[in-house]
Tab-separated table of C-alpha atoms in Angstrom:
chain	number	residue	atom	x	y	z
A	70	MET	CA	50.494	145.447	48.142
A	71	LYS	CA	51.951	141.981	48.727
A	72	ILE	CA	55.049	141.365	50.832
A	73	LEU	CA	56.903	138.063	51.242
A	74	LEU	CA	59.010	137.759	54.405
A	75	THR	CA	61.580	134.997	54.778
A	76	GLY	CA	62.227	134.195	58.428
A	77	GLY	CA	59.117	136.132	59.374
A	78	ALA	CA	58.365	133.785	62.274
A	79	GLY	CA	61.638	134.701	63.986
A	80	TYR	CA	62.429	137.366	66.563
A	81	ILE	CA	62.969	140.381	64.311
A	82	GLY	CA	60.841	139.186	61.408
A	83	SER	CA	57.766	138.659	63.586
A	84	HIS	CA	57.962	142.242	64.862
A	85	VAL	CA	58.081	143.487	61.267
A	86	VAL	CA	55.127	141.230	60.376
A	87	LYS	CA	53.161	142.808	63.225
A	88	LEU	CA	53.766	146.358	61.957
A	89	LEU	CA	53.021	145.425	58.344
A	90	GLY	CA	49.879	143.520	59.337
A	91	GLU	CA	48.619	146.434	61.382
A	92	ALA	CA	49.190	148.629	58.311
A	93	GLY	CA	46.968	146.341	56.223
A	94	TYR	CA	49.460	144.719	53.832
A	95	GLU	CA	48.938	141.231	52.387
A	96	LEU	CA	51.695	139.058	53.846
A	97	LEU	CA	53.219	135.658	53.188
A	98	ILE	CA	55.738	134.358	55.712
A	99	TYR	CA	58.233	131.753	54.461
A	100	ASP	CA	60.011	130.101	57.403
A	101	ASN	CA	61.384	126.640	58.209
A	102	LEU	CA	60.678	127.260	61.940
A	103	SER	CA	64.205	126.163	62.880
A	104	SER	CA	64.322	129.126	65.252
A	105	GLY	CA	60.956	130.793	64.598
A	106	SER	CA	57.567	130.031	66.130
A	107	GLU	CA	54.251	129.593	64.384
A	108	ASP	CA	52.394	131.497	67.104
A	109	ALA	CA	54.713	134.493	66.606
A	110	VAL	CA	53.123	135.090	63.203
A	111	LEU	CA	50.292	137.470	64.076
A	112	TYR	CA	49.316	138.340	60.494
A	113	GLY	CA	49.458	136.792	57.052
A	114	GLU	CA	49.852	133.262	55.757
A	115	LEU	CA	52.695	131.034	56.986
A	116	VAL	CA	54.397	128.601	54.609
A	117	VAL	CA	56.677	126.202	56.488
A	118	ALA	CA	59.527	125.512	54.081
A	119	ASP	CA	63.271	125.988	53.662
A	120	LEU	CA	64.959	128.471	51.347
A	121	LEU	CA	67.328	125.688	50.292
A	122	ASP	CA	64.321	123.887	48.798
A	123	TYR	CA	64.468	125.816	45.546
A	124	ARG	CA	61.518	124.161	43.825
A	125	LYS	CA	59.240	125.025	46.738
A	126	LEU	CA	60.603	128.557	46.979
A	127	GLU	CA	60.134	129.269	43.295
A	128	SER	CA	56.624	127.819	43.369
A	129	VAL	CA	55.669	130.076	46.281
A	130	MET	CA	57.267	133.101	44.612
A	131	PHE	CA	55.305	132.559	41.382
A	132	ASP	CA	52.021	131.789	43.154
A	133	PHE	CA	52.136	134.724	45.589
A	134	LYS	CA	53.768	137.253	43.210
A	135	PRO	CA	55.013	139.636	45.930
A	136	ASP	CA	55.715	143.271	45.238
A	137	VAL	CA	58.461	143.333	47.887
A	138	VAL	CA	60.603	140.671	49.548
A	139	MET	CA	62.057	141.137	53.035
A	140	HIS	CA	64.809	138.607	53.738
A	141	PHE	CA	65.377	137.877	57.441
A	142	ALA	CA	66.047	134.136	57.410
A	143	ALA	CA	69.580	133.354	58.618
A	144	LYS	CA	71.704	131.695	61.242
A	145	ILE	CA	73.095	134.430	63.513
A	146	SER	CA	75.441	133.008	66.176
A	147	VAL	CA	79.060	134.164	65.828
A	148	PRO	CA	80.525	131.339	67.997
A	149	GLU	CA	78.474	128.719	66.164
A	150	SER	CA	79.637	130.094	62.819
A	151	VAL	CA	83.268	129.697	63.909
A	152	LYS	CA	82.623	126.054	64.855
A	153	ASP	CA	80.479	125.199	61.809
A	154	PRO	CA	81.266	127.625	58.966
A	155	VAL	CA	79.865	125.385	56.218
A	156	ALA	CA	76.405	125.515	57.791
A	157	TYR	CA	76.569	129.319	57.798
A	158	TYR	CA	77.675	129.646	54.193
A	159	ARG	CA	75.003	127.155	53.112
A	160	ASN	CA	72.158	128.567	55.214
A	161	ASN	CA	72.943	132.269	54.795
A	162	PHE	CA	74.749	132.695	51.485
A	163	CYS	CA	73.404	129.804	49.387
A	164	ALA	CA	69.860	130.472	50.592
A	165	THR	CA	70.219	134.112	49.518
A	166	LEU	CA	71.329	132.963	46.056
A	167	ASN	CA	68.205	130.798	45.850
A	168	LEU	CA	66.062	133.737	46.872
A	169	LEU	CA	67.639	136.040	44.294
A	170	SER	CA	67.222	133.446	41.564
A	171	SER	CA	63.543	132.925	42.402
A	172	MET	CA	62.959	136.681	42.450
A	173	ILE	CA	64.551	137.071	39.018
A	174	HIS	CA	62.457	134.256	37.528
A	175	ALA	CA	59.251	135.656	39.068
A	176	LYS	CA	60.207	139.234	38.106
A	177	VAL	CA	60.150	140.555	41.685
A	178	LYS	CA	62.157	143.775	41.822
A	179	TYR	CA	62.263	145.071	45.413
A	180	LEU	CA	64.319	143.557	48.247
A	181	ILE	CA	64.982	144.590	51.853
A	182	PHE	CA	67.897	142.537	53.217
A	183	SER	CA	68.872	141.943	56.842
A	184	SER	CA	72.615	142.310	57.213
A	185	THR	CA	74.809	142.915	60.236
A	186	ALA	CA	77.510	145.060	61.795
A	187	ALA	CA	79.627	141.880	61.769
A	188	VAL	CA	80.550	142.713	58.148
A	189	TYR	CA	82.845	145.463	59.489
A	190	GLY	CA	85.036	143.084	61.483
A	191	ILE	CA	87.251	145.147	63.774
A	192	PRO	CA	86.236	148.727	62.901
A	193	VAL	CA	88.821	151.279	61.863
A	194	HIS	CA	87.018	153.896	63.957
A	195	ILE	CA	83.927	154.380	66.113
A	196	PRO	CA	81.134	155.135	65.293
A	197	ILE	CA	81.098	153.042	62.136
A	198	LYS	CA	80.021	154.551	58.815
A	199	GLU	CA	78.574	152.572	55.910
A	200	GLU	CA	81.555	153.353	53.690
A	201	ASP	CA	84.063	152.003	56.233
A	202	PRO	CA	86.058	148.891	55.267
A	203	THR	CA	84.258	145.550	55.436
A	204	LEU	CA	86.562	142.772	56.610
A	205	PRO	CA	84.665	140.276	58.763
A	206	ILE	CA	86.493	138.221	61.395
A	207	ASN	CA	84.001	135.343	61.554
A	208	PRO	CA	82.064	133.154	59.094
A	209	TYR	CA	78.746	134.731	60.115
A	210	GLY	CA	79.979	138.140	59.006
A	211	TRP	CA	81.440	136.728	55.802
A	212	SER	CA	78.213	134.881	54.940
A	213	LYS	CA	76.307	138.159	55.222
A	214	LEU	CA	78.893	140.196	53.312
A	215	MET	CA	78.918	137.613	50.516
A	216	SER	CA	75.126	137.891	50.378
A	217	GLU	CA	75.399	141.684	50.141
A	218	ILE	CA	77.855	141.328	47.243
A	219	ALA	CA	75.535	138.923	45.431
A	220	ILE	CA	72.614	141.342	45.815
A	221	LYS	CA	74.674	144.232	44.450
A	222	ASP	CA	75.960	142.100	41.563
A	223	VAL	CA	72.406	141.125	40.554
A	224	ALA	CA	71.398	144.789	40.633
A	225	SER	CA	74.386	145.599	38.382
A	226	SER	CA	73.719	142.758	35.950
A	227	GLY	CA	70.916	144.391	33.994
A	228	TYR	CA	68.098	142.956	36.090
A	229	PRO	CA	66.174	145.924	37.583
A	230	LEU	CA	66.581	144.883	41.223
A	231	ARG	CA	66.156	147.682	43.744
A	232	PHE	CA	67.393	146.935	47.241
A	233	VAL	CA	68.022	148.276	50.702
A	234	ILE	CA	70.574	146.491	52.874
A	235	LEU	CA	70.147	147.179	56.588
A	236	ARG	CA	73.183	146.494	58.748
A	237	TYR	CA	71.839	145.734	62.211
A	238	PHE	CA	73.707	146.411	65.399
A	239	ASN	CA	72.677	144.594	68.626
A	240	VAL	CA	68.926	144.027	68.676
A	241	ALA	CA	67.138	143.609	72.017
A	242	GLY	CA	63.857	144.269	73.808
A	243	ALA	CA	60.316	143.161	73.038
A	244	ASP	CA	57.081	144.511	71.611
A	245	PRO	CA	55.938	147.288	73.984
A	246	GLU	CA	52.378	145.904	73.772
A	247	GLY	CA	53.630	142.563	75.091
A	248	LYS	CA	52.509	140.519	72.096
A	249	LEU	CA	55.962	139.456	70.884
A	250	GLY	CA	59.486	138.969	72.131
A	251	GLU	CA	62.577	136.836	71.932
A	252	ARG	CA	61.785	133.134	72.336
A	253	GLY	CA	63.624	129.892	72.948
A	254	GLN	CA	65.743	128.412	75.706
A	255	ASN	CA	68.959	128.659	73.691
A	256	ALA	CA	69.418	132.365	74.432
A	257	LEU	CA	72.230	133.720	72.252
A	258	HIS	CA	72.022	137.464	72.884
A	259	LEU	CA	73.415	139.044	76.047
A	260	ILE	CA	70.246	140.719	77.341
A	261	HIS	CA	68.047	137.710	76.591
A	262	ARG	CA	70.529	135.353	78.254
A	263	ALA	CA	70.962	137.611	81.294
A	264	LEU	CA	67.188	137.668	81.756
A	265	LYS	CA	67.087	133.876	81.573
A	266	VAL	CA	69.659	133.810	84.382
A	267	ALA	CA	67.660	136.331	86.424
A	268	LYS	CA	64.582	134.181	85.873
A	269	GLY	CA	66.408	131.110	87.171
A	270	GLU	CA	66.372	129.129	83.931
A	271	ILE	CA	70.158	129.337	83.497
A	272	PRO	CA	72.477	129.000	86.536
A	273	TYR	CA	74.894	131.825	85.704
A	274	LEU	CA	75.845	134.335	83.027
A	275	GLU	CA	79.132	133.972	81.178
A	276	VAL	CA	81.099	137.140	80.393
A	277	TYR	CA	83.563	136.385	77.630
A	278	GLY	CA	86.699	138.495	77.853
A	279	THR	CA	87.638	141.191	80.365
A	280	ASP	CA	90.876	142.320	78.702
A	281	TYR	CA	89.590	144.280	75.716
A	282	SER	CA	90.831	147.826	75.105
A	283	THR	CA	87.628	149.327	76.537
A	284	PRO	CA	87.065	151.244	79.804
A	285	ASP	CA	86.051	148.155	81.817
A	286	GLY	CA	87.725	145.528	79.623
A	287	THR	CA	84.502	144.043	78.212
A	288	CYS	CA	83.038	144.377	74.713
A	289	ILE	CA	80.947	147.430	73.849
A	290	ARG	CA	77.852	147.173	71.679
A	291	ASP	CA	75.158	149.485	70.318
A	292	TYR	CA	71.802	148.090	71.554
A	293	ILE	CA	68.707	148.933	69.505
A	294	HIS	CA	65.110	148.169	70.464
A	295	VAL	CA	63.545	145.600	68.153
A	296	THR	CA	60.516	147.798	67.396
A	297	ASP	CA	62.733	150.670	66.256
A	298	LEU	CA	64.562	148.210	64.012
A	299	ALA	CA	61.247	146.853	62.704
A	300	ARG	CA	60.116	150.378	61.846
A	301	ALA	CA	63.352	150.876	59.902
A	302	HIS	CA	62.203	148.107	57.534
A	303	LEU	CA	58.935	149.858	56.776
A	304	ASP	CA	60.741	153.155	56.300
A	305	ALA	CA	63.245	151.445	53.978
A	306	MET	CA	60.405	149.919	51.973
A	307	TYR	CA	58.680	153.284	51.529
A	308	TYR	CA	62.013	154.829	50.558
A	309	ILE	CA	62.735	152.279	47.816
A	310	LEU	CA	59.154	152.205	46.477
A	311	GLU	CA	59.126	155.993	46.240
A	312	GLY	CA	62.187	155.991	44.006
A	313	GLY	CA	65.070	155.959	46.461
A	314	ALA	CA	68.329	154.558	45.109
A	315	SER	CA	69.509	151.099	46.130
A	316	ASN	CA	71.543	151.625	49.264
A	317	ILE	CA	73.107	150.312	52.477
A	318	PHE	CA	72.212	151.732	55.889
A	319	ASN	CA	73.417	151.167	59.437
A	320	VAL	CA	70.653	150.813	62.018
A	321	GLY	CA	71.698	151.603	65.581
A	322	TYR	CA	71.556	154.363	68.172
A	323	GLY	CA	75.095	155.690	67.896
A	324	HIS	CA	76.267	154.935	71.424
A	325	GLY	CA	77.327	151.755	73.159
A	326	TYR	CA	77.218	149.921	76.460
A	327	SER	CA	79.770	147.448	77.747
A	328	VAL	CA	78.854	143.916	78.741
A	329	LEU	CA	79.234	144.868	82.397
A	330	ASP	CA	77.047	147.961	81.880
A	331	VAL	CA	74.315	145.678	80.580
A	332	VAL	CA	74.785	143.121	83.362
A	333	ASN	CA	74.432	145.804	86.027
A	334	LYS	CA	71.399	147.307	84.302
A	335	VAL	CA	69.676	143.901	84.040
A	336	LYS	CA	70.301	143.304	87.740
A	337	LYS	CA	68.765	146.693	88.533
A	338	VAL	CA	65.690	146.208	86.325
A	339	THR	CA	64.974	142.665	87.509
A	340	GLY	CA	66.001	143.143	91.127
A	341	VAL	CA	67.969	139.880	90.936
A	342	ASP	CA	71.670	139.774	91.845
A	343	PHE	CA	72.414	136.769	89.661
A	344	SER	CA	75.693	134.887	89.328
A	345	VAL	CA	78.269	135.998	86.759
A	346	LYS	CA	81.308	133.975	85.705
A	347	TYR	CA	84.205	135.310	83.685
A	348	ALA	CA	85.620	133.350	80.768
A	349	PRO	CA	88.240	133.905	78.056
A	350	ARG	CA	87.412	135.856	74.914
A	351	ARG	CA	85.361	134.139	72.241
A	352	GLU	CA	86.881	133.894	68.807
A	353	GLY	CA	85.235	136.288	66.376
A	354	ASP	CA	84.173	139.023	68.854
A	355	PRO	CA	85.391	142.561	67.991
A	356	PRO	CA	86.020	144.886	70.956
A	357	GLU	CA	83.505	147.595	69.991
A	358	LEU	CA	80.635	148.037	67.528
A	359	VAL	CA	78.726	151.328	67.512
A	360	ALA	CA	76.737	152.651	64.558
A	361	ASP	CA	76.781	155.963	62.817
A	362	SER	CA	73.140	156.029	61.663
A	363	THR	CA	73.189	159.543	60.240
A	364	LYS	CA	72.645	158.235	56.716
A	365	ILE	CA	69.381	156.356	57.339
A	366	LYS	CA	68.001	159.251	59.351
A	367	LYS	CA	68.843	161.770	56.643
A	368	GLU	CA	67.991	159.775	53.507
A	369	VAL	CA	65.191	157.485	54.700
A	370	GLY	CA	63.722	159.565	57.518
A	371	TRP	CA	64.020	156.866	60.191
A	372	GLN	CA	63.855	158.244	63.737
A	373	PRO	CA	64.193	155.946	66.772
A	374	ILE	CA	61.724	156.349	69.615
A	375	TYR	CA	62.938	153.768	72.169
A	376	ASP	CA	66.582	154.794	72.622
A	377	ASP	CA	66.732	153.905	76.304
A	378	LEU	CA	68.499	150.849	77.755
A	379	ASP	CA	66.141	150.724	80.755
A	380	PHE	CA	63.141	150.623	78.411
A	381	ILE	CA	64.754	147.966	76.221
A	382	ILE	CA	65.452	145.698	79.195
A	383	ASN	CA	62.082	146.397	80.825
A	384	THR	CA	60.137	145.354	77.727
A	385	ALA	CA	62.272	142.231	77.375
A	386	TRP	CA	61.815	141.360	81.075
A	387	LYS	CA	58.048	141.803	80.949
A	388	TRP	CA	57.907	139.535	77.901
A	389	GLU	CA	60.214	136.981	79.538
A	390	MET	CA	58.058	136.814	82.650
A	391	SER	CA	54.862	136.437	80.597
A	392	TYR	CA	56.170	133.963	78.048
A	393	ILE	CA	56.262	130.279	79.020
């Protein structure tokens, strides 16, 4: 079976490529390497190209003729999306339209789409269920929700598209075998950035907002190990290929940690009492995001195996110390 992965050279995509490659699938990775790395692609063929280059995309789609497409490629920074919304709508939403169009023309019928908990905005209750209202509070969340709507509309149009939309919560950690991890100096995620500070590459860690309606005043997030998330993609693929209905699933552990919880845990794991500075809230950050993942466990059969914050941080720290 052939699988095309957009953004497969990135953090999450490369972990999925590793699992699929180990399982023996024929893979093509389509990535512009704006945030991905060529040496993170451990299996398959890499095509360096942009999804906004429609002629190239369609040519690759027709030549490779994938059975399944997994769509990871996207910009993912909430603060950046607030400052430059046009780039997010172009890169995330317009690129998804290109992908859908190329799939229709090449008669590719199965899609696994990377979405985000940001589509929920400020949740009406915690933990969040898939049927809860979707009202994003930042352009990143809107660009993903618009992509979800486009996917559902194509599937309702008469074209036999079958899809699974996975709404990620906060992804962290690294491959337990030490072969992959989060790369780049521009660390956007809390755990990755905190480890960069502990390593001495960044002078201090910023904590944005201490006046949220949470026990310690900082944001609470549901942190999921990247390998558990990667496995969810394989499980979702098996589910849809075996006749499962097109669907949307949350992927998280169902419990959260505050920013200060994570800071203290990183200090404990690394043994470094690094500098922390407090700053005002960032626009677009909801107070709390925690998943109800009952649905994916029940309908798809996904079961996490690395639900442990110490393990998540330890794998990320080992990767950080080995990766130059």
